[in-house]
């Protein structure tokens, strides 16, 4: 599930994803047995994934969320100006993605969903 926020200041909504990313990368399994941690490593975030997991499993959940790199938050969300989000949706389509599972953020969540649907 990816956060969805569209607007000139929508990139700031990415920070809302940090705790969930930390939960999945850090807390969904023991070291060496966490699919999401392995996925972060495959994306090139080996050291960061190790640190997030270490912090999360030691009970330092806020520190784990703070350790999620900005670039990884950007990669894991659909938050930003309309042109940026539209390009990301198109990249998913070109990669063969047929369904996006999003959580709209903002005062008009139904409008956000309709906007993205209109691009498909």
PDB file of C-alpha atoms in Angstrom:
ATOM      1  CA  UNK A   1       0.000   0.000   0.000  1.00  0.00           C
ATOM      2  CA  UNK A   2       1.420   3.368  -1.032  1.00  0.00           C
ATOM      3  CA  UNK A   3       0.497   6.768   0.315  1.00  0.00           C
ATOM      4  CA  UNK A   4      -1.041   8.991  -2.352  1.00  0.00           C
ATOM      5  CA  UNK A   5      -0.897  12.774  -2.111  1.00  0.00           C
ATOM      6  CA  UNK A   6      -0.969  15.172  -5.055  1.00  0.00           C
ATOM      7  CA  UNK A   7      -0.023  18.833  -4.888  1.00  0.00           C
ATOM      8  CA  UNK A   8       2.898  21.199  -4.807  1.00  0.00           C
ATOM      9  CA  UNK A   9       3.483  20.555  -1.087  1.00  0.00           C
ATOM     10  CA  UNK A  10       2.391  16.897  -1.128  1.00  0.00           C
ATOM     11  CA  UNK A  11       5.949  15.529  -0.907  1.00  0.00           C
ATOM     12  CA  UNK A  12       5.846  16.339   2.814  1.00  0.00           C
ATOM     13  CA  UNK A  13       3.213  13.601   3.211  1.00  0.00           C
ATOM     14  CA  UNK A  14       5.952  11.022   2.569  1.00  0.00           C
ATOM     15  CA  UNK A  15       6.999  11.315   6.194  1.00  0.00           C
ATOM     16  CA  UNK A  16       3.697   9.722   7.178  1.00  0.00           C
ATOM     17  CA  UNK A  17       4.953   6.493   5.574  1.00  0.00           C
ATOM     18  CA  UNK A  18       8.104   6.224   7.714  1.00  0.00           C
ATOM     19  CA  UNK A  19       6.559   4.289  10.651  1.00  0.00           C
ATOM     20  CA  UNK A  20       4.918   1.761   8.322  1.00  0.00           C
ATOM     21  CA  UNK A  21       8.096   1.307   6.288  1.00  0.00           C
ATOM     22  CA  UNK A  22      10.050   0.820   9.524  1.00  0.00           C
ATOM     23  CA  UNK A  23       7.501  -1.760  10.696  1.00  0.00           C
ATOM     24  CA  UNK A  24       7.790  -3.795   7.518  1.00  0.00           C
ATOM     25  CA  UNK A  25      11.542  -3.462   6.919  1.00  0.00           C
ATOM     26  CA  UNK A  26      12.427  -3.735  10.597  1.00  0.00           C
ATOM     27  CA  UNK A  27       9.739  -5.673  12.383  1.00  0.00           C
ATOM     28  CA  UNK A  28       8.245  -8.270  10.052  1.00  0.00           C
ATOM     29  CA  UNK A  29      10.619 -11.069  10.866  1.00  0.00           C
ATOM     30  CA  UNK A  30      13.910 -11.984  12.433  1.00  0.00           C
ATOM     31  CA  UNK A  31      17.194 -10.999  10.786  1.00  0.00           C
ATOM     32  CA  UNK A  32      17.590 -13.126   7.685  1.00  0.00           C
ATOM     33  CA  UNK A  33      13.875 -13.983   7.675  1.00  0.00           C
ATOM     34  CA  UNK A  34      12.167 -10.756   6.690  1.00  0.00           C
ATOM     35  CA  UNK A  35      10.877 -10.528   3.118  1.00  0.00           C
ATOM     36  CA  UNK A  36      10.565  -6.732   3.267  1.00  0.00           C
ATOM     37  CA  UNK A  37      14.063  -6.285   4.643  1.00  0.00           C
ATOM     38  CA  UNK A  38      15.368  -8.511   1.855  1.00  0.00           C
ATOM     39  CA  UNK A  39      13.453  -6.388  -0.640  1.00  0.00           C
ATOM     40  CA  UNK A  40      15.003  -3.165   0.709  1.00  0.00           C
ATOM     41  CA  UNK A  41      18.430  -4.800   0.365  1.00  0.00           C
ATOM     42  CA  UNK A  42      17.613  -5.789  -3.223  1.00  0.00           C
ATOM     43  CA  UNK A  43      16.706  -2.136  -3.904  1.00  0.00           C
ATOM     44  CA  UNK A  44      20.213  -1.140  -2.768  1.00  0.00           C
ATOM     45  CA  UNK A  45      19.546  -0.178   0.856  1.00  0.00           C
ATOM     46  CA  UNK A  46      21.507  -2.944   2.585  1.00  0.00           C
ATOM     47  CA  UNK A  47      23.089  -0.890   5.366  1.00  0.00           C
ATOM     48  CA  UNK A  48      19.948   1.148   5.945  1.00  0.00           C
ATOM     49  CA  UNK A  49      17.760  -1.978   6.103  1.00  0.00           C
ATOM     50  CA  UNK A  50      20.107  -3.558   8.644  1.00  0.00           C
ATOM     51  CA  UNK A  51      20.028  -0.421  10.798  1.00  0.00           C
ATOM     52  CA  UNK A  52      16.234  -0.070  10.596  1.00  0.00           C
ATOM     53  CA  UNK A  53      15.790  -3.704  11.616  1.00  0.00           C
ATOM     54  CA  UNK A  54      18.283  -3.444  14.452  1.00  0.00           C
ATOM     55  CA  UNK A  55      16.554  -0.364  15.856  1.00  0.00           C
ATOM     56  CA  UNK A  56      13.055  -1.745  15.406  1.00  0.00           C
ATOM     57  CA  UNK A  57      13.763  -5.112  16.987  1.00  0.00           C
ATOM     58  CA  UNK A  58      15.432  -3.409  19.960  1.00  0.00           C
ATOM     59  CA  UNK A  59      12.191  -1.498  20.603  1.00  0.00           C
ATOM     60  CA  UNK A  60      13.376   1.838  19.204  1.00  0.00           C
ATOM     61  CA  UNK A  61      10.533   2.223  16.722  1.00  0.00           C
ATOM     62  CA  UNK A  62      10.756   6.012  16.384  1.00  0.00           C
ATOM     63  CA  UNK A  63      14.484   5.798  15.727  1.00  0.00           C
ATOM     64  CA  UNK A  64      13.820   3.069  13.158  1.00  0.00           C
ATOM     65  CA  UNK A  65      11.296   5.308  11.392  1.00  0.00           C
ATOM     66  CA  UNK A  66      13.749   8.214  11.453  1.00  0.00           C
ATOM     67  CA  UNK A  67      16.406   5.928   9.894  1.00  0.00           C
ATOM     68  CA  UNK A  68      14.298   5.341   6.762  1.00  0.00           C
ATOM     69  CA  UNK A  69      16.134   7.252   4.024  1.00  0.00           C
ATOM     70  CA  UNK A  70      14.269  10.091   2.296  1.00  0.00           C
ATOM     71  CA  UNK A  71      14.949   8.510  -1.094  1.00  0.00           C
ATOM     72  CA  UNK A  72      13.400   5.216   0.056  1.00  0.00           C
ATOM     73  CA  UNK A  73      10.319   7.072   1.343  1.00  0.00           C
ATOM     74  CA  UNK A  74      10.011   8.741  -2.038  1.00  0.00           C
ATOM     75  CA  UNK A  75      10.374   5.398  -3.792  1.00  0.00           C
ATOM     76  CA  UNK A  76       7.690   3.770  -1.627  1.00  0.00           C
ATOM     77  CA  UNK A  77       5.044   6.494  -1.956  1.00  0.00           C
ATOM     78  CA  UNK A  78       3.121   8.414  -4.606  1.00  0.00           C
ATOM     79  CA  UNK A  79       3.423  11.882  -3.093  1.00  0.00           C
ATOM     80  CA  UNK A  80       4.305  15.063  -4.937  1.00  0.00           C
ATOM     81  CA  UNK A  81       3.197  17.448  -7.660  1.00  0.00           C
ATOM     82  CA  UNK A  82       0.670  16.075 -10.163  1.00  0.00           C
ATOM     83  CA  UNK A  83       3.218  15.662 -12.966  1.00  0.00           C
ATOM     84  CA  UNK A  84       5.556  13.688 -10.717  1.00  0.00           C
ATOM     85  CA  UNK A  85       2.832  11.334  -9.450  1.00  0.00           C
ATOM     86  CA  UNK A  86       1.492  10.894 -12.974  1.00  0.00           C
ATOM     87  CA  UNK A  87       4.976   9.905 -14.217  1.00  0.00           C
ATOM     88  CA  UNK A  88       5.302   7.369 -11.398  1.00  0.00           C
ATOM     89  CA  UNK A  89       1.892   5.847 -12.203  1.00  0.00           C
ATOM     90  CA  UNK A  90       2.897   5.609 -15.863  1.00  0.00           C
ATOM     91  CA  UNK A  91       6.179   3.918 -14.884  1.00  0.00           C
ATOM     92  CA  UNK A  92       4.197   1.320 -12.941  1.00  0.00           C
ATOM     93  CA  UNK A  93       1.957   0.743 -15.956  1.00  0.00           C
ATOM     94  CA  UNK A  94       4.967   0.346 -18.261  1.00  0.00           C
ATOM     95  CA  UNK A  95       6.439  -2.174 -15.816  1.00  0.00           C
ATOM     96  CA  UNK A  96       3.285  -4.281 -16.101  1.00  0.00           C
ATOM     97  CA  UNK A  97       1.517  -3.252 -12.895  1.00  0.00           C
ATOM     98  CA  UNK A  98      -2.240  -3.625 -13.320  1.00  0.00           C
ATOM     99  CA  UNK A  99      -3.412  -2.550  -9.853  1.00  0.00           C
ATOM    100  CA  UNK A 100      -2.184   0.068  -7.389  1.00  0.00           C
ATOM    101  CA  UNK A 101      -3.152  -0.166  -3.745  1.00  0.00           C
ATOM    102  CA  UNK A 102      -3.036   3.381  -2.363  1.00  0.00           C
ATOM    103  CA  UNK A 103      -3.967   5.257   0.777  1.00  0.00           C
ATOM    104  CA  UNK A 104      -5.036   8.799  -0.165  1.00  0.00           C
ATOM    105  CA  UNK A 105      -3.863  11.572   2.147  1.00  0.00           C
ATOM    106  CA  UNK A 106      -5.551  14.950   2.259  1.00  0.00           C
ATOM    107  CA  UNK A 107      -8.927  16.611   2.598  1.00  0.00           C
ATOM    108  CA  UNK A 108     -10.473  15.043  -0.530  1.00  0.00           C
ATOM    109  CA  UNK A 109      -9.431  11.363  -0.697  1.00  0.00           C
ATOM    110  CA  UNK A 110     -12.138  10.370  -3.200  1.00  0.00           C
ATOM    111  CA  UNK A 111     -10.987  13.134  -5.565  1.00  0.00           C
ATOM    112  CA  UNK A 112      -7.411  11.822  -5.391  1.00  0.00           C
ATOM    113  CA  UNK A 113      -8.544   8.319  -6.326  1.00  0.00           C
ATOM    114  CA  UNK A 114     -10.648   9.656  -9.200  1.00  0.00           C
ATOM    115  CA  UNK A 115      -7.719  11.742 -10.470  1.00  0.00           C
ATOM    116  CA  UNK A 116      -5.431   8.720 -10.615  1.00  0.00           C
ATOM    117  CA  UNK A 117      -8.157   6.556 -12.169  1.00  0.00           C
ATOM    118  CA  UNK A 118      -8.596   9.156 -14.908  1.00  0.00           C
ATOM    119  CA  UNK A 119      -4.953   8.631 -15.928  1.00  0.00           C
ATOM    120  CA  UNK A 120      -5.475   4.927 -16.522  1.00  0.00           C
TER     121      UNK A 120
END
